[in-house]
């Protein structure tokens, strides 16, 4: 291999256009084809160059460092000196070309690859494309109905959905909002994967898991393996398979009543709250599919009852359930005219005291709640409802100075309402009276849950 020929090629490599540089690179490959010793030397210098670039050194500084190292190892033979000089010059050319070509991600910034894209997804303002390498500092924005699948250098598969916004980092990524589903094989020693959120950091220990982030909280669900969760205050714990952890929102109080309908013996339904309430259906229902597992099919004449107890009319409370109407809710009035449709009621109609959640017996078709204090004192909140026959999450809260009505985790209306104490009533509570549809995940709390807590309830149990 002639040194002048190599020098001429390297000059083209350094000073020519992008196309000329590529041609020079191919020419150099041909020149080296018949010289195994030179090829081995160049391969060694490429590896040294890559290690230096991993320490974030600029291209020309890398080449200079290679030259300094090679000086200390210089041999007497002139042929080796010529080869080393050629390698250093080639490193300068390759490093300069890498700096000028943005499509080649330097080893220092390499994070992984986009493997699949569905819908509008952008990284650093450009449309994401499958097969493109991504760098450790890039930001990704995922549209509401879109998704992007990333594969990091260690084989972790991360899927971003639900309007996700994320920034890649050398040790993982920061998820500002949206959803991330991950499948992570065991990590190499010294290479942790950390998913950071505004509320907590999750260090992955080899697992499958999901992280959801809203403005108010971050929620981790582990399907398999383990994740170390660390709160903003430094506290943390290991979350194992089948467990979950929420950060950034007040924990939910224990429910006063909790019915998931997974355990039912004929007419009897098990209360999962631990309070020991007796719960039964007035007529044996057929099996029904719930939002998760089994649900309860409601029909005219079939009503769920809860035996009288003082904790069923809390001064401050929240009632919620999942509901799938067989016919749209606005059409229920024609089924039972002049009768209420009770999602939850514990009231004495002679004295007009208690709580009623659902649709009142009279007036325009509207849904909501009212608190009756007797002697004509009533606080109420009623709103028009939607024509839906799909699953919807309904929640009502009272106390804390307000009545509030939520659909699918979103506040739909509120009014100011205050009282000192709700009366104790010696009668049973009714759930699903005059309703035609399926209910599931029925919960009653002795606290007026915050909007963030109700959104969390909706998100955690959504189908």
Coordinates of C-alpha atoms in Angstrom, one line a residue:
X1 CA 0.0 0.0 0.0
X2 CA 1.6 3.3 -1.1
X3 CA 1.8 6.1 1.5
X4 CA 1.3 8.8 -1.1
X5 CA -1.9 7.1 -2.3
X6 CA -3.2 6.9 1.2
X7 CA -2.3 10.5 1.9
X8 CA -4.2 11.6 -1.2
X9 CA -7.3 9.7 -0.1
X10 CA -7.2 11.2 3.4
X11 CA -6.9 14.7 1.9
X12 CA -10.1 14.0 -0.1
X13 CA -11.7 12.7 3.0
X14 CA -10.9 15.8 5.1
X15 CA -11.4 18.6 2.5
X16 CA -14.0 17.3 0.1
X17 CA -17.8 17.5 0.1
X18 CA -20.0 15.0 1.9
X19 CA -20.3 12.8 -1.3
X20 CA -16.5 13.0 -1.9
X21 CA -15.9 12.0 1.7
X22 CA -18.0 8.9 1.2
X23 CA -16.2 8.0 -2.0
X24 CA -12.9 8.5 -0.2
X25 CA -14.0 6.2 2.5
X26 CA -14.8 3.4 0.0
X27 CA -11.5 4.0 -1.8
X28 CA -9.6 3.7 1.5
X29 CA -11.4 0.4 2.2
X30 CA -10.2 -0.9 -1.2
X31 CA -6.6 0.2 -0.5
X32 CA -6.6 -1.6 2.8
X33 CA -8.1 -4.8 1.4
X34 CA -4.7 -6.4 0.7
X35 CA -2.9 -5.3 3.9
X36 CA -4.2 -7.3 7.0
X37 CA -1.7 -5.6 9.3
X38 CA -2.9 -2.1 8.4
X39 CA -6.5 -3.2 8.8
X40 CA -5.8 -4.5 12.3
X41 CA -4.1 -1.3 13.3
X42 CA -6.9 0.8 12.0
X43 CA -9.5 -1.4 13.8
X44 CA -7.6 -0.9 17.0
X45 CA -7.5 2.9 16.6
X46 CA -11.3 2.9 15.8
X47 CA -11.9 1.2 19.2
X48 CA -9.7 3.7 21.0
X49 CA -11.5 6.5 19.2
X50 CA -14.9 5.1 20.3
X51 CA -13.8 4.9 23.9
X52 CA -12.6 8.5 23.9
X53 CA -15.9 9.7 22.2
X54 CA -17.8 7.9 25.0
X55 CA -16.1 10.4 27.4
X56 CA -17.7 13.2 25.3
X57 CA -14.4 14.4 23.8
X58 CA -14.6 16.5 20.6
X59 CA -13.5 14.6 17.4
X60 CA -10.2 16.5 16.9
X61 CA -9.3 16.1 20.7
X62 CA -9.9 12.4 20.3
X63 CA -7.5 12.2 17.4
X64 CA -4.9 14.2 19.3
X65 CA -5.2 11.9 22.3
X66 CA -4.8 8.9 20.1
X67 CA -1.6 10.4 18.7
X68 CA -0.2 11.1 22.2
X69 CA -1.0 7.5 23.2
X70 CA 0.6 6.1 20.1
X71 CA 3.8 8.2 20.7
X72 CA 4.3 6.4 24.0
X73 CA 4.0 3.1 22.1
X74 CA 6.0 4.1 19.0
X75 CA 8.2 1.3 17.6
X76 CA 11.4 1.7 15.7
X77 CA 10.2 0.3 12.5
X78 CA 9.3 3.1 10.0
X79 CA 6.5 1.1 8.4
X80 CA 4.7 1.1 11.7
X81 CA 5.2 4.8 12.2
X82 CA 3.7 5.5 8.7
X83 CA 0.7 3.3 9.6
X84 CA 0.1 5.0 12.9
X85 CA 0.3 8.5 11.2
X86 CA -2.3 7.3 8.7
X87 CA -4.6 6.0 11.5
X88 CA -4.4 9.3 13.4
X89 CA -5.2 11.3 10.2
X90 CA -8.1 9.0 9.4
X91 CA -9.5 9.4 12.9
X92 CA -9.4 13.2 12.5
X93 CA -11.3 12.8 9.2
X94 CA -13.9 10.4 10.6
X95 CA -14.4 12.5 13.7
X96 CA -14.9 15.6 11.6
X97 CA -17.3 13.9 9.4
X98 CA -19.3 12.5 12.4
X99 CA -19.5 16.1 13.7
X100 CA -20.9 17.4 10.4
X101 CA -23.4 14.6 9.8
X102 CA -26.3 14.8 12.3
X103 CA -27.8 11.5 11.1
X104 CA -24.9 9.6 12.8
X105 CA -25.5 9.5 16.5
X106 CA -22.1 9.7 18.4
X107 CA -21.5 6.8 20.8
X108 CA -21.5 9.2 23.7
X109 CA -25.1 10.2 23.0
X110 CA -26.5 6.9 21.7
X111 CA -29.4 5.7 23.8
X112 CA -31.3 3.3 21.6
X113 CA -33.6 2.9 18.6
X114 CA -37.2 3.8 17.7
X115 CA -38.6 0.4 16.7
X116 CA -42.3 1.2 16.0
X117 CA -44.4 4.4 15.6
X118 CA -48.2 4.7 15.4
X119 CA -49.8 8.1 14.9
X120 CA -48.2 11.5 15.4
X121 CA -44.9 11.2 17.4
X122 CA -42.2 13.8 17.5
X123 CA -38.7 13.8 18.8
X124 CA -37.0 17.2 19.2
X125 CA -39.6 18.7 16.8
X126 CA -39.1 16.1 14.0
X127 CA -41.5 13.3 13.1
X128 CA -40.3 10.0 14.6
X129 CA -39.5 7.2 12.2
X130 CA -39.1 3.5 12.9
X131 CA -35.4 2.4 12.7
X132 CA -34.0 5.7 13.7
X133 CA -31.4 5.9 16.5
X134 CA -32.2 8.2 19.4
X135 CA -29.9 10.1 21.6
X136 CA -29.7 10.3 25.4
X137 CA -30.9 14.0 25.5
X138 CA -33.8 13.8 23.0
X139 CA -37.4 14.7 23.9
X140 CA -40.4 12.8 22.7
X141 CA -44.0 14.0 22.4
X142 CA -46.7 11.4 21.7
X143 CA -50.2 12.5 20.5
X144 CA -53.4 11.3 22.3
X145 CA -54.1 8.3 20.1
X146 CA -50.5 7.6 19.1
X147 CA -47.7 5.4 20.5
X148 CA -43.9 4.9 20.1
X149 CA -41.8 1.9 21.0
X150 CA -38.2 2.4 22.0
X151 CA -35.5 -0.2 22.5
X152 CA -32.5 0.9 24.6
X153 CA -29.0 -0.4 24.2
X154 CA -29.4 -3.0 26.9
X155 CA -32.6 -4.5 25.4
X156 CA -35.3 -2.7 27.5
X157 CA -38.5 -2.3 25.4
X158 CA -40.4 0.9 26.4
X159 CA -43.8 1.9 25.0
X160 CA -45.1 5.5 25.4
X161 CA -48.8 6.2 25.0
X162 CA -51.6 8.4 26.4
X163 CA -50.2 11.8 25.3
X164 CA -46.8 11.0 26.8
X165 CA -44.0 13.5 27.1
X166 CA -40.6 12.1 27.9
X167 CA -36.9 13.1 27.8
X168 CA -34.3 10.4 27.3
X169 CA -31.4 10.3 29.8
X170 CA -28.2 8.1 29.8
X171 CA -29.7 6.1 32.7
X172 CA -33.3 5.8 31.4
X173 CA -35.9 8.6 30.8
X174 CA -37.9 11.2 32.5
X175 CA -41.7 10.9 32.0
X176 CA -43.5 14.2 32.5
X177 CA -47.0 12.8 31.7
X178 CA -48.7 10.0 29.9
X179 CA -48.2 6.2 30.2
X180 CA -45.1 4.0 29.8
X181 CA -45.2 0.2 29.5
X182 CA -41.9 -1.5 29.9
X183 CA -40.4 -5.0 29.4
X184 CA -36.9 -5.0 30.9
X185 CA -34.5 -7.9 30.9
X186 CA -31.9 -8.2 33.6
X187 CA -29.6 -5.1 33.4
X188 CA -25.8 -5.4 32.9
X189 CA -23.8 -4.6 36.1
X190 CA -23.4 -0.8 36.5
X191 CA -26.2 0.0 34.0
X192 CA -29.4 0.7 35.9
X193 CA -32.6 1.8 34.2
X194 CA -34.4 4.6 36.0
X195 CA -37.8 6.0 35.1
X196 CA -38.0 9.5 36.7
X197 CA -41.3 11.4 37.1
X198 CA -42.2 14.7 38.8
X199 CA -43.3 12.7 41.9
X200 CA -41.0 9.7 42.2
X201 CA -38.1 7.8 40.6
X202 CA -38.4 4.1 39.7
X203 CA -35.3 2.0 39.4
X204 CA -35.9 -1.1 37.4
X205 CA -34.5 -4.4 38.7
X206 CA -35.6 -6.5 35.6
X207 CA -39.4 -6.6 35.2
X208 CA -42.6 -5.8 33.3
X209 CA -44.3 -2.7 34.7
X210 CA -46.5 0.3 33.8
X211 CA -46.1 4.0 34.9
X212 CA -48.9 6.5 34.5
X213 CA -48.2 10.2 35.2
X214 CA -50.7 13.1 35.5
X215 CA -50.2 16.6 36.8
X216 CA -51.1 15.4 40.3
X217 CA -49.6 11.9 40.7
X218 CA -47.5 9.1 39.4
X219 CA -48.7 5.5 39.6
X220 CA -46.5 2.4 39.3
X221 CA -48.0 -1.1 38.6
X222 CA -45.6 -4.1 38.5
X223 CA -46.8 -7.1 36.4
X224 CA -43.6 -9.2 37.0
X225 CA -40.3 -8.7 38.8
X226 CA -39.4 -5.8 41.1
X227 CA -39.0 -2.0 40.9
X228 CA -37.4 0.2 43.5
X229 CA -39.7 3.3 44.0
X230 CA -38.1 6.3 45.6
X231 CA -40.3 9.3 46.6
X232 CA -39.2 13.0 46.4
X233 CA -38.5 13.0 50.1
X234 CA -36.1 10.2 49.8
X235 CA -38.3 7.5 51.2
X236 CA -38.7 4.4 49.1
X237 CA -39.6 0.7 48.9
X238 CA -39.4 -2.3 46.7
X239 CA -42.6 -2.9 44.7
X240 CA -43.0 -6.5 43.8
X241 CA -45.0 -8.5 41.2
X242 CA -48.7 -7.8 41.3
X243 CA -48.3 -4.7 43.5
X244 CA -48.7 -1.0 42.8
X245 CA -47.6 2.3 44.3
X246 CA -48.9 5.9 43.9
X247 CA -46.8 9.0 44.5
X248 CA -47.9 12.6 44.6
X249 CA -51.5 12.2 45.8
X250 CA -52.9 11.6 49.3
X251 CA -53.5 7.9 49.9
X252 CA -57.1 6.8 49.8
X253 CA -58.8 6.1 53.2
X254 CA -60.2 2.6 53.7
X255 CA -63.7 2.2 52.2
X256 CA -66.8 1.9 54.4
X257 CA -68.3 -0.4 51.8
X258 CA -66.6 -2.2 48.9
X259 CA -68.4 -4.6 46.5
X260 CA -66.5 -6.2 43.6
X261 CA -69.0 -9.0 43.1
X262 CA -66.3 -11.6 42.7
X263 CA -67.7 -13.5 45.7
X264 CA -71.4 -14.1 45.5
X265 CA -73.5 -17.0 46.9
X266 CA -76.9 -16.9 45.3
X267 CA -78.4 -13.6 46.5
X268 CA -75.7 -12.9 49.1
X269 CA -72.8 -10.6 48.1
X270 CA -69.5 -10.3 50.1
X271 CA -68.5 -6.8 51.4
X272 CA -64.7 -6.5 50.9
X273 CA -64.3 -3.5 53.1
X274 CA -63.8 -5.5 56.3
X275 CA -66.8 -3.7 58.0
X276 CA -68.9 -6.9 57.8
X277 CA -72.0 -5.3 56.2
X278 CA -74.7 -7.8 55.2
X279 CA -75.4 -7.3 51.4
X280 CA -77.9 -9.2 49.3
X281 CA -79.9 -8.9 46.1
X282 CA -83.7 -9.1 46.3
X283 CA -83.9 -11.5 43.3
X284 CA -81.1 -13.9 42.3
X285 CA -79.3 -12.2 39.3
X286 CA -77.8 -13.9 36.3
X287 CA -74.0 -13.8 35.9
X288 CA -72.7 -10.6 34.3
X289 CA -69.3 -9.5 33.1
X290 CA -68.0 -6.5 35.1
X291 CA -65.4 -3.9 34.3
X292 CA -63.0 -6.4 35.9
X293 CA -64.1 -9.9 36.5
X294 CA -67.7 -10.3 37.6
X295 CA -70.3 -7.6 37.9
X296 CA -73.9 -7.4 39.0
X297 CA -76.8 -7.2 36.5
X298 CA -79.5 -4.8 37.7
X299 CA -83.1 -4.8 36.5
X300 CA -86.5 -3.6 37.4
X301 CA -87.5 -5.3 40.7
X302 CA -83.9 -6.5 41.4
X303 CA -82.2 -4.2 43.9
X304 CA -79.0 -4.6 46.0
X305 CA -79.6 -3.9 49.7
X306 CA -77.1 -3.2 52.5
X307 CA -78.3 -3.8 56.1
X308 CA -78.7 -0.7 58.2
X309 CA -75.6 0.6 59.8
X310 CA -74.5 4.1 61.1
X311 CA -71.5 4.3 58.8
X312 CA -73.6 4.2 55.6
X313 CA -74.6 7.9 56.0
X314 CA -71.3 9.6 56.7
X315 CA -71.4 13.4 57.3
X316 CA -68.7 13.6 54.6
X317 CA -68.6 10.9 52.0
X318 CA -67.9 9.7 48.5
X319 CA -69.8 7.1 46.6
X320 CA -68.6 5.7 43.3
X321 CA -69.2 2.8 40.9
X322 CA -68.7 1.6 37.4
X323 CA -71.9 1.5 35.4
X324 CA -72.7 0.0 32.0
X325 CA -76.4 1.0 31.1
X326 CA -78.3 -1.5 29.0
X327 CA -80.2 1.5 27.5
X328 CA -78.9 5.1 27.6
X329 CA -79.5 6.8 31.0
X330 CA -81.8 9.6 29.5
X331 CA -84.2 6.9 28.4
X332 CA -84.6 5.3 31.8
X333 CA -87.5 7.6 32.8
X334 CA -89.8 5.9 30.3
X335 CA -89.1 2.6 32.1
X336 CA -90.2 3.7 35.6
X337 CA -92.0 7.0 35.3
X338 CA -92.5 8.9 38.6
X339 CA -90.0 6.6 40.4
X340 CA -86.4 7.4 41.2
X341 CA -83.4 5.5 39.8
X342 CA -81.1 5.0 42.8
X343 CA -77.4 4.4 42.3
X344 CA -77.2 4.7 46.1
X345 CA -79.9 5.8 48.6
X346 CA -80.1 5.7 52.3
X347 CA -83.1 7.9 53.2
X348 CA -86.3 8.2 55.2
X349 CA -88.9 9.6 52.8
X350 CA -91.5 10.3 55.6
X351 CA -89.1 12.8 57.2
X352 CA -87.2 13.6 54.0
X353 CA -83.8 12.9 55.5
X354 CA -80.8 11.1 54.1
X355 CA -78.7 10.8 50.9
X356 CA -80.0 10.0 47.4
X357 CA -77.6 9.5 44.4
X358 CA -79.0 8.9 40.9
X359 CA -82.1 10.3 39.1
X360 CA -84.9 11.9 41.2
X361 CA -88.5 10.7 40.7
X362 CA -89.8 14.0 39.2
X363 CA -88.5 16.7 37.0
X364 CA -86.4 16.7 33.8
X365 CA -84.1 13.8 33.0
X366 CA -81.0 14.7 35.1
X367 CA -78.6 12.8 37.4
X368 CA -76.7 13.8 40.5
X369 CA -77.2 13.8 44.3
X370 CA -79.0 15.4 47.1
X371 CA -78.6 15.6 50.8
X372 CA -81.9 15.9 52.7
X373 CA -81.8 17.3 56.3
X374 CA -85.6 17.3 57.1
X375 CA -87.9 20.3 57.5
X376 CA -87.5 21.1 53.8
X377 CA -83.8 21.7 54.1
X378 CA -82.2 20.1 51.0
X379 CA -78.9 20.5 49.2
X380 CA -78.8 19.1 45.6
X381 CA -76.8 19.0 42.4
X382 CA -78.3 17.6 39.2
X383 CA -77.0 17.7 35.7
X384 CA -78.0 16.4 32.2
X385 CA -76.3 13.1 31.4
X386 CA -74.9 11.4 28.3
X387 CA -76.4 8.8 26.0
X388 CA -74.0 6.0 26.6
X389 CA -74.2 2.3 26.8
X390 CA -70.5 1.7 27.5
X391 CA -68.7 1.5 30.8
X392 CA -68.6 4.8 32.7
X393 CA -67.3 5.7 36.1
X394 CA -69.7 7.7 38.3
X395 CA -68.7 9.4 41.5
X396 CA -70.5 11.7 43.9
X397 CA -69.0 13.4 47.0
X398 CA -70.6 15.5 49.8
X399 CA -69.3 17.4 52.8
X400 CA -66.3 19.6 52.9
X401 CA -68.5 22.5 52.0
X402 CA -69.6 21.1 48.6
X403 CA -71.6 18.6 46.6
X404 CA -69.6 17.3 43.5
X405 CA -70.5 15.1 40.6
X406 CA -67.9 13.3 38.5
X407 CA -68.0 11.2 35.3
X408 CA -64.9 9.2 34.2
X409 CA -62.7 11.0 36.8
X410 CA -63.7 14.5 35.6
X411 CA -65.6 17.0 37.7
X412 CA -68.8 17.8 35.9
X413 CA -70.5 20.1 38.5
X414 CA -70.4 21.3 42.0
X415 CA -72.4 23.5 44.4
X416 CA -71.7 24.9 47.8
X417 CA -73.5 23.0 50.6
X418 CA -72.8 23.0 54.4
X419 CA -74.4 21.2 57.4
X420 CA -73.2 20.1 60.8
X421 CA -74.4 16.6 61.0
X422 CA -76.4 14.1 58.9
X423 CA -79.3 12.3 60.7
X424 CA -78.9 8.6 61.7
X425 CA -81.5 6.6 59.8
X426 CA -82.8 3.2 60.8
X427 CA -83.2 1.6 57.4
X428 CA -81.3 -0.2 54.7
X429 CA -79.2 1.3 51.9
X430 CA -80.3 0.5 48.3
X431 CA -78.0 0.3 45.3
X432 CA -79.1 0.0 41.7
X433 CA -82.8 0.3 42.3
X434 CA -84.8 0.7 39.0
X435 CA -81.6 0.7 37.1
X436 CA -81.2 -1.4 33.9
X437 CA -77.6 -2.3 33.3
X438 CA -74.5 -3.8 35.0
X439 CA -72.6 -2.3 38.0
X440 CA -69.2 -3.1 39.4
X441 CA -66.5 -1.8 41.8
X442 CA -69.0 -0.2 44.2
X443 CA -67.3 1.9 46.9
X444 CA -68.4 4.1 49.7
X445 CA -66.0 6.3 51.7
X446 CA -66.5 8.3 54.9
X447 CA -64.6 11.2 53.4
X448 CA -65.1 13.7 50.6
X449 CA -62.3 12.6 48.3
X450 CA -60.3 15.1 46.4
X451 CA -60.6 15.5 42.6
X452 CA -57.1 13.9 42.3
X453 CA -58.1 10.9 44.4
X454 CA -61.3 10.3 42.3
X455 CA -59.2 10.6 39.1
X456 CA -56.9 8.0 40.6
X457 CA -59.8 5.7 41.4
X458 CA -61.0 6.0 37.8
X459 CA -57.6 5.5 36.2
X460 CA -56.7 2.5 38.4
X461 CA -59.8 0.6 37.6
X462 CA -60.4 1.7 34.0
X463 CA -61.0 -1.2 31.5

